[in-house]
PDB file of C-alpha atoms and ligand atoms in Angstrom:
ATOM      1  CA  UNK L 735       0.014  25.624 -64.860  1.00 39.00           C
ATOM      2  CA  UNK L 736      -3.239  26.299 -63.176  1.00 40.00           C
ATOM      3  CA  UNK L 737      -3.497  22.694 -62.133  1.00 45.00           C
ATOM      4  CA  UNK L 738      -0.160  23.035 -60.319  1.00 44.00           C
ATOM      5  CA  UNK L 739      -1.344  25.942 -58.845  1.00 46.00           C
ATOM      6  CA  UNK L 740      -4.305  24.361 -57.356  1.00 46.00           C
ATOM      7  CA  UNK L 741      -2.303  21.376 -56.394  1.00 49.00           C
ATOM      8  CA  UNK L 742      -0.244  23.860 -54.598  1.00 52.00           C
ATOM      9  CA  UNK L 743      -3.250  25.322 -52.737  1.00 52.00           C
ATOM     10  CA  UNK L 744      -4.626  21.895 -52.085  1.00 49.00           C
ATOM     11  CA  UNK L 745      -1.074  21.170 -50.245  1.00 54.00           C
ATOM     12  CA  UNK L 746      -1.284  24.206 -48.451  1.00 52.00           C
ATOM     13  CA  UNK L 747      -4.577  23.173 -47.112  1.00 53.00           C
ATOM     14  CA  UNK L 748      -3.661  19.630 -46.208  1.00 52.00           C
ATOM     15  CA  UNK L 749      -0.724  21.058 -44.463  1.00 52.00           C
ATOM     16  CA  UNK L 750      -2.772  23.588 -42.541  1.00 52.00           C
ATOM     17  CA  UNK L 751      -5.129  20.776 -41.454  1.00 50.00           C
ATOM     18  CA  UNK L 752      -2.581  18.855 -40.382  1.00 51.00           C
ATOM     19  CA  UNK L 753      -1.004  21.115 -38.041  1.00 47.00           C
ATOM     20  CA  UNK L 754      -4.609  21.661 -36.499  1.00 44.00           C
ATOM     21  CA  UNK L 755      -4.877  17.853 -36.141  1.00 45.00           C
ATOM     22  CA  UNK L 756      -1.542  17.790 -34.684  1.00 46.00           C
ATOM     23  CA  UNK L 757      -1.867  20.577 -32.225  1.00 44.00           C
ATOM     24  CA  UNK L 758      -5.461  19.735 -31.116  1.00 42.00           C
ATOM     25  CA  UNK L 759      -4.871  16.966 -28.715  1.00 38.00           C
ATOM     26  CA  UNK L 760      -1.928  19.220 -27.149  1.00 39.00           C
ATOM     27  CA  UNK L 761      -4.432  21.965 -26.030  1.00 36.00           C
ATOM     28  CA  UNK L 762      -7.380  19.164 -25.234  1.00 39.00           C
ATOM     29  CA  UNK L 763      -7.547  18.374 -21.328  1.00 55.00           C
ATOM     30  CA  UNK L 764      -6.761  14.812 -21.557  1.00 68.00           C
ATOM     31  CA  UNK L 765      -3.079  13.576 -21.248  1.00 79.00           C
ATOM     32  CA  UNK L 766      -0.943  10.694 -22.079  1.00 86.00           C
ATOM     33  CA  UNK L 767       1.517   9.432 -20.143  1.00 88.00           C
ATOM     34  CA  UNK L 768       4.787   7.432 -21.620  1.00 93.00           C
ATOM     35  CA  UNK L 769       6.138   4.788 -19.553  1.00 94.00           C
ATOM     36  CA  UNK L 770       8.708   1.573 -20.033  1.00 96.00           C
ATOM     37  CA  UNK L 771       7.610  -1.861 -18.963  1.00 97.00           C
ATOM     38  CA  UNK L 772       8.396  -2.352 -15.198  1.00 97.00           C
ATOM     39  CA  UNK L 773       8.579   1.488 -14.548  1.00 96.00           C
ATOM     40  CA  UNK L 774       6.850   3.280 -11.854  1.00 95.00           C
ATOM     41  CA  UNK L 775       5.232   6.710 -13.176  1.00 93.00           C
ATOM     42  CA  UNK L 776       4.390   9.173 -10.313  1.00 92.00           C
ATOM     43  CA  UNK L 777       2.232  12.057 -11.865  1.00 91.00           C
ATOM     44  CA  UNK L 778       1.018  14.963  -9.994  1.00 91.00           C
ATOM     45  CA  UNK L 779      -2.495  15.893 -10.702  1.00 88.00           C
ATOM     46  CA  UNK L 780      -4.881  18.979 -10.213  1.00 87.00           C
ATOM     47  CA  UNK L 781      -7.752  17.527  -7.868  1.00 84.00           C
ATOM     48  CA  UNK L 782      -9.457  19.565  -5.212  1.00 75.00           C
ATOM     49  CA  UNK L 783     -12.087  16.731  -3.510  1.00 78.00           C
ATOM     50  CA  UNK L 784     -10.883  15.119  -0.651  1.00 77.00           C
ATOM     51  CA  UNK L 785     -12.278  11.699  -2.113  1.00 85.00           C
ATOM     52  CA  UNK L 786     -10.017  10.923  -4.821  1.00 89.00           C
ATOM     53  CA  UNK L 787      -9.468   7.276  -6.457  1.00 93.00           C
ATOM     54  CA  UNK L 788      -6.742   6.223  -9.128  1.00 94.00           C
ATOM     55  CA  UNK L 789      -7.537   3.238 -10.806  1.00 96.00           C
ATOM     56  CA  UNK L 790      -5.362   1.839 -13.750  1.00 97.00           C
ATOM     57  CA  UNK L 791      -4.182  -1.909 -14.559  1.00 97.00           C
ATOM     58  CA  UNK L 792      -7.391  -3.160 -12.540  1.00 96.00           C
ATOM     59  CA  UNK L 793      -6.149  -1.891  -9.224  1.00 95.00           C
ATOM     60  CA  UNK L 794      -6.383   1.082  -7.172  1.00 94.00           C
ATOM     61  CA  UNK L 795      -2.960   3.372  -6.776  1.00 94.00           C
ATOM     62  CA  UNK L 796      -1.893   5.003  -3.878  1.00 92.00           C
ATOM     63  CA  UNK L 797      -1.805   9.160  -3.868  1.00 90.00           C
ATOM     64  CA  UNK L 798      -0.599  11.661  -1.605  1.00 89.00           C
ATOM     65  CA  UNK L 799      -2.307  15.593  -0.916  1.00 88.00           C
ATOM     66  CA  UNK L 800       0.481  18.076  -2.088  1.00 89.00           C
ATOM     67  CA  UNK L 801      -2.167  20.846  -1.299  1.00 89.00           C
ATOM     68  CA  UNK L 802      -5.529  21.884  -1.390  1.00 88.00           C
ATOM     69  CA  UNK L 803      -5.390  21.610  -5.204  1.00 89.00           C
ATOM     70  CA  UNK L 804      -3.078  18.897  -5.896  1.00 91.00           C
ATOM     71  CA  UNK L 805      -2.297  15.188  -5.241  1.00 91.00           C
ATOM     72  CA  UNK L 806       0.720  12.943  -6.171  1.00 92.00           C
ATOM     73  CA  UNK L 807      -0.041   9.172  -7.653  1.00 93.00           C
ATOM     74  CA  UNK L 808       2.300   6.372  -8.489  1.00 94.00           C
ATOM     75  CA  UNK L 809       1.596   3.726 -10.612  1.00 96.00           C
ATOM     76  CA  UNK L 810       3.840   0.838 -11.526  1.00 96.00           C
ATOM     77  CA  UNK L 811       3.665  -0.926 -14.741  1.00 97.00           C
ATOM     78  CA  UNK L 812       4.510  -4.591 -14.440  1.00 97.00           C
ATOM     79  CA  UNK L 813       7.629  -6.204 -16.441  1.00 96.00           C
ATOM     80  CA  UNK L 814       5.175  -8.160 -18.533  1.00 95.00           C
ATOM     81  CA  UNK L 815       2.302  -5.726 -19.357  1.00 97.00           C
ATOM     82  CA  UNK L 816       1.766  -5.882 -23.176  1.00 97.00           C
ATOM     83  CA  UNK L 817       2.932  -2.663 -24.782  1.00 97.00           C
ATOM     84  CA  UNK L 818       0.352  -0.336 -25.846  1.00 97.00           C
ATOM     85  CA  UNK L 819      -2.208   2.331 -24.549  1.00 97.00           C
ATOM     86  CA  UNK L 820      -4.118   1.796 -21.339  1.00 97.00           C
ATOM     87  CA  UNK L 821      -6.213   4.279 -19.179  1.00 96.00           C
ATOM     88  CA  UNK L 822      -6.114   5.862 -15.853  1.00 95.00           C
ATOM     89  CA  UNK L 823      -9.482   6.710 -14.503  1.00 95.00           C
ATOM     90  CA  UNK L 824      -9.420   9.641 -12.191  1.00 93.00           C
ATOM     91  CA  UNK L 825     -12.392   9.979  -9.820  1.00 92.00           C
ATOM     92  CA  UNK L 826     -12.219  12.961  -7.292  1.00 88.00           C
ATOM     93  CA  UNK L 827     -15.567  13.951  -5.775  1.00 85.00           C
ATOM     94  CA  UNK L 828     -18.169  13.927  -8.492  1.00 86.00           C
ATOM     95  CA  UNK L 829     -15.804  14.264 -11.457  1.00 87.00           C
ATOM     96  CA  UNK L 830     -14.350  11.765 -13.425  1.00 90.00           C
ATOM     97  CA  UNK L 831     -11.552  12.054 -15.636  1.00 90.00           C
ATOM     98  CA  UNK L 832      -9.885   9.622 -17.984  1.00 92.00           C
ATOM     99  CA  UNK L 833      -5.922   9.689 -18.834  1.00 92.00           C
ATOM    100  CA  UNK L 834      -3.883   7.432 -20.838  1.00 94.00           C
ATOM    101  CA  UNK L 835      -0.402   5.616 -20.395  1.00 95.00           C
ATOM    102  CA  UNK L 836       1.401   4.455 -23.353  1.00 97.00           C
ATOM    103  CA  UNK L 837       3.451   1.582 -22.285  1.00 97.00           C
ATOM    104  CA  UNK L 838       6.795   0.802 -24.251  1.00 96.00           C
ATOM    105  CA  UNK L 839       8.629  -2.224 -24.730  1.00 94.00           C
ATOM    106  CA  UNK L 840      11.745  -2.277 -22.489  1.00 91.00           C
ATOM    107  CA  UNK L 841      15.189  -3.199 -23.832  1.00 87.00           C
ATOM    108  CA  UNK L 842      15.780  -6.029 -21.568  1.00 88.00           C
ATOM    109  CA  UNK L 843      19.094  -7.995 -22.153  1.00 86.00           C
ATOM    110  CA  UNK L 844      19.621 -11.721 -22.472  1.00 88.00           C
ATOM    111  CA  UNK L 845      21.463 -13.263 -19.189  1.00 86.00           C
ATOM    112  CA  UNK L 846      23.173 -16.774 -19.464  1.00 87.00           C
ATOM    113  CA  UNK L 847      24.505 -18.807 -16.258  1.00 84.00           C
ATOM    114  CA  UNK L 848      26.236 -22.078 -15.494  1.00 87.00           C
ATOM    115  CA  UNK L 849      25.556 -23.539 -12.311  1.00 86.00           C
ATOM    116  CA  UNK L 850      26.016 -27.058 -10.722  1.00 87.00           C
ATOM    117  CA  UNK L 851      23.397 -29.497 -11.645  1.00 87.00           C
ATOM    118  CA  UNK L 852      21.295 -29.415  -8.210  1.00 82.00           C
ATOM    119  CA  UNK L 853      21.089 -25.751  -8.795  1.00 84.00           C
ATOM    120  CA  UNK L 854      19.230 -26.021 -12.092  1.00 84.00           C
ATOM    121  CA  UNK L 855      17.397 -29.509 -12.352  1.00 84.00           C
ATOM    122  CA  UNK L 856      15.481 -30.456  -9.095  1.00 88.00           C
ATOM    123  CA  UNK L 857      14.820 -33.503  -7.295  1.00 91.00           C
ATOM    124  CA  UNK L 858      11.226 -33.681  -5.547  1.00 93.00           C
ATOM    125  CA  UNK L 859      12.372 -32.596  -2.094  1.00 94.00           C
ATOM    126  CA  UNK L 860      14.301 -29.331  -3.568  1.00 92.00           C
ATOM    127  CA  UNK L 861      11.306 -28.769  -5.570  1.00 93.00           C
ATOM    128  CA  UNK L 862       8.895 -28.688  -2.899  1.00 96.00           C
ATOM    129  CA  UNK L 863      11.289 -26.369  -1.043  1.00 96.00           C
ATOM    130  CA  UNK L 864      11.492 -24.067  -3.790  1.00 95.00           C
ATOM    131  CA  UNK L 865       7.763 -24.075  -4.186  1.00 96.00           C
ATOM    132  CA  UNK L 866       7.519 -23.200  -0.543  1.00 97.00           C
ATOM    133  CA  UNK L 867       9.975 -20.483  -0.669  1.00 97.00           C
ATOM    134  CA  UNK L 868       8.219 -18.821  -3.505  1.00 96.00           C
ATOM    135  CA  UNK L 869       4.867 -18.873  -1.994  1.00 97.00           C
ATOM    136  CA  UNK L 870       6.384 -17.474   1.450  1.00 97.00           C
ATOM    137  CA  UNK L 871       7.673 -14.514  -0.732  1.00 96.00           C
ATOM    138  CA  UNK L 872       4.496 -13.989  -2.673  1.00 96.00           C
ATOM    139  CA  UNK L 873       2.453 -14.102   0.721  1.00 95.00           C
ATOM    140  CA  UNK L 874       4.522 -11.044   1.854  1.00 95.00           C
ATOM    141  CA  UNK L 875       3.142  -8.933  -1.519  1.00 92.00           C
ATOM    142  CA  UNK L 876      -0.301  -8.692  -0.256  1.00 88.00           C
ATOM    143  CA  UNK L 877       0.362  -7.797   3.366  1.00 86.00           C
ATOM    144  CA  UNK L 878      -0.725  -4.407   4.188  1.00 81.00           C
ATOM    145  CA  UNK L 879       1.219  -1.695   6.235  1.00 83.00           C
ATOM    146  CA  UNK L 880       0.379   1.754   7.145  1.00 74.00           C
ATOM    147  CA  UNK L 881       1.264   4.568   4.781  1.00 72.00           C
ATOM    148  CA  UNK L 882       4.491   5.333   3.828  1.00 66.00           C
ATOM    149  CA  UNK L 883       6.073   8.877   2.999  1.00 65.00           C
ATOM    150  CA  UNK L 884       6.873   8.147  -0.698  1.00 76.00           C
ATOM    151  CA  UNK L 885       7.229   5.765  -3.298  1.00 88.00           C
ATOM    152  CA  UNK L 886      10.679   6.795  -4.247  1.00 91.00           C
ATOM    153  CA  UNK L 887      14.244   5.982  -2.624  1.00 94.00           C
ATOM    154  CA  UNK L 888      17.127   8.383  -2.434  1.00 93.00           C
ATOM    155  CA  UNK L 889      19.599   5.747  -2.685  1.00 96.00           C
ATOM    156  CA  UNK L 890      20.064   2.233  -3.327  1.00 97.00           C
ATOM    157  CA  UNK L 891      20.675  -0.420  -0.962  1.00 98.00           C
ATOM    158  CA  UNK L 892      24.202  -1.463  -1.835  1.00 97.00           C
ATOM    159  CA  UNK L 893      26.785   0.260  -4.492  1.00 94.00           C
ATOM    160  CA  UNK L 894      28.510  -2.035  -6.749  1.00 96.00           C
ATOM    161  CA  UNK L 895      28.243  -3.380 -10.631  1.00 96.00           C
ATOM    162  CA  UNK L 896      24.829  -4.431 -12.057  1.00 95.00           C
ATOM    163  CA  UNK L 897      25.908  -7.934 -12.902  1.00 94.00           C
ATOM    164  CA  UNK L 898      22.279  -9.028 -14.343  1.00 93.00           C
ATOM    165  CA  UNK L 899      19.855  -6.094 -15.135  1.00 94.00           C
ATOM    166  CA  UNK L 900      16.194  -6.307 -14.483  1.00 96.00           C
ATOM    167  CA  UNK L 901      14.107  -8.033 -17.087  1.00 94.00           C
ATOM    168  CA  UNK L 902      16.843  -9.703 -18.833  1.00 93.00           C
ATOM    169  CA  UNK L 903      15.700 -13.090 -20.078  1.00 90.00           C
ATOM    170  CA  UNK L 904      17.703 -15.752 -18.282  1.00 87.00           C
ATOM    171  CA  UNK L 905      18.961 -19.113 -19.344  1.00 88.00           C
ATOM    172  CA  UNK L 906      20.347 -21.362 -16.532  1.00 87.00           C
ATOM    173  CA  UNK L 907      22.495 -24.234 -18.005  1.00 89.00           C
ATOM    174  CA  UNK L 908      20.943 -23.203 -21.311  1.00 88.00           C
ATOM    175  CA  UNK L 909      17.402 -23.571 -20.362  1.00 85.00           C
ATOM    176  CA  UNK L 910      14.938 -20.801 -20.759  1.00 85.00           C
ATOM    177  CA  UNK L 911      13.520 -19.539 -17.416  1.00 85.00           C
ATOM    178  CA  UNK L 912      11.451 -16.308 -16.254  1.00 86.00           C
ATOM    179  CA  UNK L 913      12.555 -13.039 -16.766  1.00 91.00           C
ATOM    180  CA  UNK L 914      14.746 -11.326 -14.129  1.00 93.00           C
ATOM    181  CA  UNK L 915      12.223  -9.873 -11.466  1.00 93.00           C
ATOM    182  CA  UNK L 916      14.833  -8.025  -9.682  1.00 96.00           C
ATOM    183  CA  UNK L 917      18.568  -6.126 -10.078  1.00 96.00           C
ATOM    184  CA  UNK L 918      21.440  -7.952  -9.529  1.00 96.00           C
ATOM    185  CA  UNK L 919      24.234  -5.961  -8.008  1.00 98.00           C
ATOM    186  CA  UNK L 920      27.612  -7.485  -7.581  1.00 98.00           C
ATOM    187  CA  UNK L 921      29.859  -6.140  -4.406  1.00 98.00           C
ATOM    188  CA  UNK L 922      32.537  -7.635  -2.102  1.00 98.00           C
ATOM    189  CA  UNK L 923      31.365 -10.367   0.223  1.00 98.00           C
ATOM    190  CA  UNK L 924      30.533  -8.445   3.704  1.00 98.00           C
ATOM    191  CA  UNK L 925      29.540  -5.049   1.948  1.00 98.00           C
ATOM    192  CA  UNK L 926      26.636  -3.777   4.194  1.00 98.00           C
ATOM    193  CA  UNK L 927      23.047  -3.665   2.639  1.00 98.00           C
ATOM    194  CA  UNK L 928      21.209  -0.492   3.752  1.00 98.00           C
ATOM    195  CA  UNK L 929      17.284  -0.035   3.896  1.00 97.00           C
ATOM    196  CA  UNK L 930      16.230   2.738   1.535  1.00 96.00           C
ATOM    197  CA  UNK L 931      13.294   3.442   3.346  1.00 94.00           C
ATOM    198  CA  UNK L 932      11.553   2.857   6.778  1.00 94.00           C
ATOM    199  CA  UNK L 933       9.966  -0.298   6.674  1.00 95.00           C
ATOM    200  CA  UNK L 934       8.880  -3.682   8.410  1.00 96.00           C
ATOM    201  CA  UNK L 935      10.531  -7.077   7.935  1.00 97.00           C
ATOM    202  CA  UNK L 936       7.846  -9.454   6.597  1.00 97.00           C
ATOM    203  CA  UNK L 937      10.018 -12.234   6.178  1.00 98.00           C
ATOM    204  CA  UNK L 938      13.694 -13.487   7.000  1.00 98.00           C
ATOM    205  CA  UNK L 939      14.453 -16.799   5.865  1.00 98.00           C
ATOM    206  CA  UNK L 940      17.127 -18.946   4.487  1.00 98.00           C
ATOM    207  CA  UNK L 941      15.703 -20.086   0.884  1.00 97.00           C
ATOM    208  CA  UNK L 942      17.287 -22.879  -1.396  1.00 95.00           C
ATOM    209  CA  UNK L 943      17.673 -20.815  -4.736  1.00 94.00           C
ATOM    210  CA  UNK L 944      17.434 -17.250  -3.101  1.00 96.00           C
ATOM    211  CA  UNK L 945      19.721 -18.040  -0.067  1.00 98.00           C
ATOM    212  CA  UNK L 946      19.373 -15.735   3.154  1.00 98.00           C
ATOM    213  CA  UNK L 947      16.616 -13.832   2.072  1.00 98.00           C
ATOM    214  CA  UNK L 948      14.881 -10.659   3.687  1.00 98.00           C
ATOM    215  CA  UNK L 949      11.471  -9.178   2.554  1.00 98.00           C
ATOM    216  CA  UNK L 950      10.352  -5.534   3.784  1.00 97.00           C
ATOM    217  CA  UNK L 951       7.130  -3.976   3.612  1.00 96.00           C
ATOM    218  CA  UNK L 952       6.976  -0.275   3.135  1.00 94.00           C
ATOM    219  CA  UNK L 953       3.321   0.180   3.252  1.00 92.00           C
ATOM    220  CA  UNK L 954       1.034   1.360   0.185  1.00 90.00           C
ATOM    221  CA  UNK L 955       1.705  -1.932  -1.483  1.00 92.00           C
ATOM    222  CA  UNK L 956       5.543  -1.366  -1.913  1.00 95.00           C
ATOM    223  CA  UNK L 957       7.612  -4.392  -1.091  1.00 96.00           C
ATOM    224  CA  UNK L 958      11.099  -5.290  -1.550  1.00 97.00           C
ATOM    225  CA  UNK L 959      13.178  -8.587  -1.651  1.00 98.00           C
ATOM    226  CA  UNK L 960      16.762  -8.838  -0.601  1.00 98.00           C
ATOM    227  CA  UNK L 961      18.412 -12.097  -1.475  1.00 98.00           C
ATOM    228  CA  UNK L 962      21.724 -14.127  -1.264  1.00 98.00           C
ATOM    229  CA  UNK L 963      22.901 -12.338   1.923  1.00 98.00           C
ATOM    230  CA  UNK L 964      25.564 -13.876   4.103  1.00 98.00           C
ATOM    231  CA  UNK L 965      23.719 -14.098   7.000  1.00 96.00           C
ATOM    232  CA  UNK L 966      20.228 -13.464   8.543  1.00 96.00           C
ATOM    233  CA  UNK L 967      20.989 -10.183  10.682  1.00 97.00           C
ATOM    234  CA  UNK L 968      16.929  -9.024  10.933  1.00 98.00           C
ATOM    235  CA  UNK L 969      14.073 -10.819  12.032  1.00 97.00           C
ATOM    236  CA  UNK L 970      10.381 -11.130  10.897  1.00 97.00           C
ATOM    237  CA  UNK L 971       8.582  -8.229  12.454  1.00 96.00           C
ATOM    238  CA  UNK L 972      11.151  -5.978  12.973  1.00 97.00           C
ATOM    239  CA  UNK L 973      10.953  -2.058  12.155  1.00 96.00           C
ATOM    240  CA  UNK L 974      14.032  -0.983  10.309  1.00 96.00           C
ATOM    241  CA  UNK L 975      14.864   2.739   9.971  1.00 95.00           C
ATOM    242  CA  UNK L 976      15.579   4.370   6.546  1.00 95.00           C
ATOM    243  CA  UNK L 977      19.571   3.485   6.239  1.00 97.00           C
ATOM    244  CA  UNK L 978      19.650   0.835   8.778  1.00 98.00           C
ATOM    245  CA  UNK L 979      21.647  -2.379   7.791  1.00 98.00           C
ATOM    246  CA  UNK L 980      19.395  -5.099   6.326  1.00 98.00           C
ATOM    247  CA  UNK L 981      22.333  -7.354   5.738  1.00 98.00           C
ATOM    248  CA  UNK L 982      25.648  -7.787   4.085  1.00 98.00           C
ATOM    249  CA  UNK L 983      26.740  -8.896   0.428  1.00 98.00           C
ATOM    250  CA  UNK L 984      27.027 -12.598   0.081  1.00 98.00           C
ATOM    251  CA  UNK L 985      26.580 -15.519  -2.163  1.00 97.00           C
ATOM    252  CA  UNK L 986      24.000 -18.139  -0.488  1.00 97.00           C
ATOM    253  CA  UNK L 987      21.622 -19.998  -2.672  1.00 96.00           C
ATOM    254  CA  UNK L 988      22.058 -20.074  -6.439  1.00 91.00           C
ATOM    255  CA  UNK L 989      24.448 -17.500  -7.019  1.00 92.00           C
ATOM    256  CA  UNK L 990      27.888 -17.488  -9.121  1.00 90.00           C
ATOM    257  CA  UNK L 991      29.417 -14.763  -7.066  1.00 96.00           C
ATOM    258  CA  UNK L 992      28.572 -12.370  -4.179  1.00 98.00           C
ATOM    259  CA  UNK L 993      25.788 -10.054  -5.153  1.00 98.00           C
ATOM    260  CA  UNK L 994      22.810  -8.542  -3.654  1.00 98.00           C
ATOM    261  CA  UNK L 995      19.526  -9.554  -5.719  1.00 98.00           C
ATOM    262  CA  UNK L 996      17.090  -6.667  -5.177  1.00 98.00           C
ATOM    263  CA  UNK L 997      13.508  -7.050  -6.401  1.00 98.00           C
ATOM    264  CA  UNK L 998      10.727  -4.606  -5.848  1.00 97.00           C
ATOM    265  CA  UNK L 999       7.046  -5.240  -5.846  1.00 96.00           C
ATOM    266  CA  UNK L1000       4.567  -2.272  -6.274  1.00 95.00           C
ATOM    267  CA  UNK L1001       0.878  -3.286  -5.960  1.00 94.00           C
ATOM    268  CA  UNK L1002       1.878  -6.509  -6.934  1.00 94.00           C
ATOM    269  CA  UNK L1003       3.931  -5.326 -10.315  1.00 96.00           C
ATOM    270  CA  UNK L1004       7.455  -6.452 -10.727  1.00 97.00           C
ATOM    271  CA  UNK L1005       8.989  -3.126 -10.834  1.00 96.00           C
ATOM    272  CA  UNK L1006      12.648  -1.984 -12.080  1.00 97.00           C
ATOM    273  CA  UNK L1007      14.213  -1.159  -8.634  1.00 97.00           C
ATOM    274  CA  UNK L1008      16.275   1.789 -10.379  1.00 95.00           C
ATOM    275  CA  UNK L1009      12.645   3.517 -11.684  1.00 94.00           C
ATOM    276  CA  UNK L1010      12.185   4.097  -7.629  1.00 95.00           C
ATOM    277  CA  UNK L1011      15.461   6.202  -7.118  1.00 93.00           C
ATOM    278  CA  UNK L1012      14.736  10.040  -7.033  1.00 82.00           C
TER     279      UNK L1012
HETATM  280 ZN1   ZN Y1885      18.668 -11.815  -9.397  1.00 97.79          ZN
END
């Protein structure tokens, strides 16, 4: 009996110890943020100094001063970031603080499409064009623009049905391809595509796989790609207001039906466009 009693006391002791261990991190200052691969995380921080730098995933991230005591920062987690814990370094004046981001695996679907052979197996000439197209789009990710008001949008460029979600593992005619770095929204041909934020047209070209493609820069490293449009209605260098028409839904390039391919890069990270919606 006394042995049992001792055990119960021991259990109570371990239970209390467990409670203290569980509660302690909550009470401490460092915070951990949870995010899924491909998402943008928006964090408000108490920061008083003017010189503040937010560093995570080997990059600096934009910030906006909310008042004399607070800032808001946005951090983009690339689609292929290995799940696990990462640090955010916050340097503000002389103070230096570390917080953490826990990256969880996204539940990405598998997508299979069947297309004409010339859209799946490329001859040397087509391959050369595809590579040049990709390089032209990639070059826009590094283009720097003046600041944008926010890294968030109030509406998606076109309303419709998601035909291929972000991150989907693609198979084209049975062959595995890179994961889908954007969101495909199926809508009737000719549906207007509206610019979700004020920005500048960085590229407007007809491409082999992407069809009629427009890339718009929004500042702070935020860039969006719009592909398969019916016609090119804007030109490089043009500034577009939020709500302005970028083009109309089409099926140019490699498309199995009218849809918009909408891709988002933030500081070069491949971002789920839906994670920008307010
Ligand atoms: Zn797509």
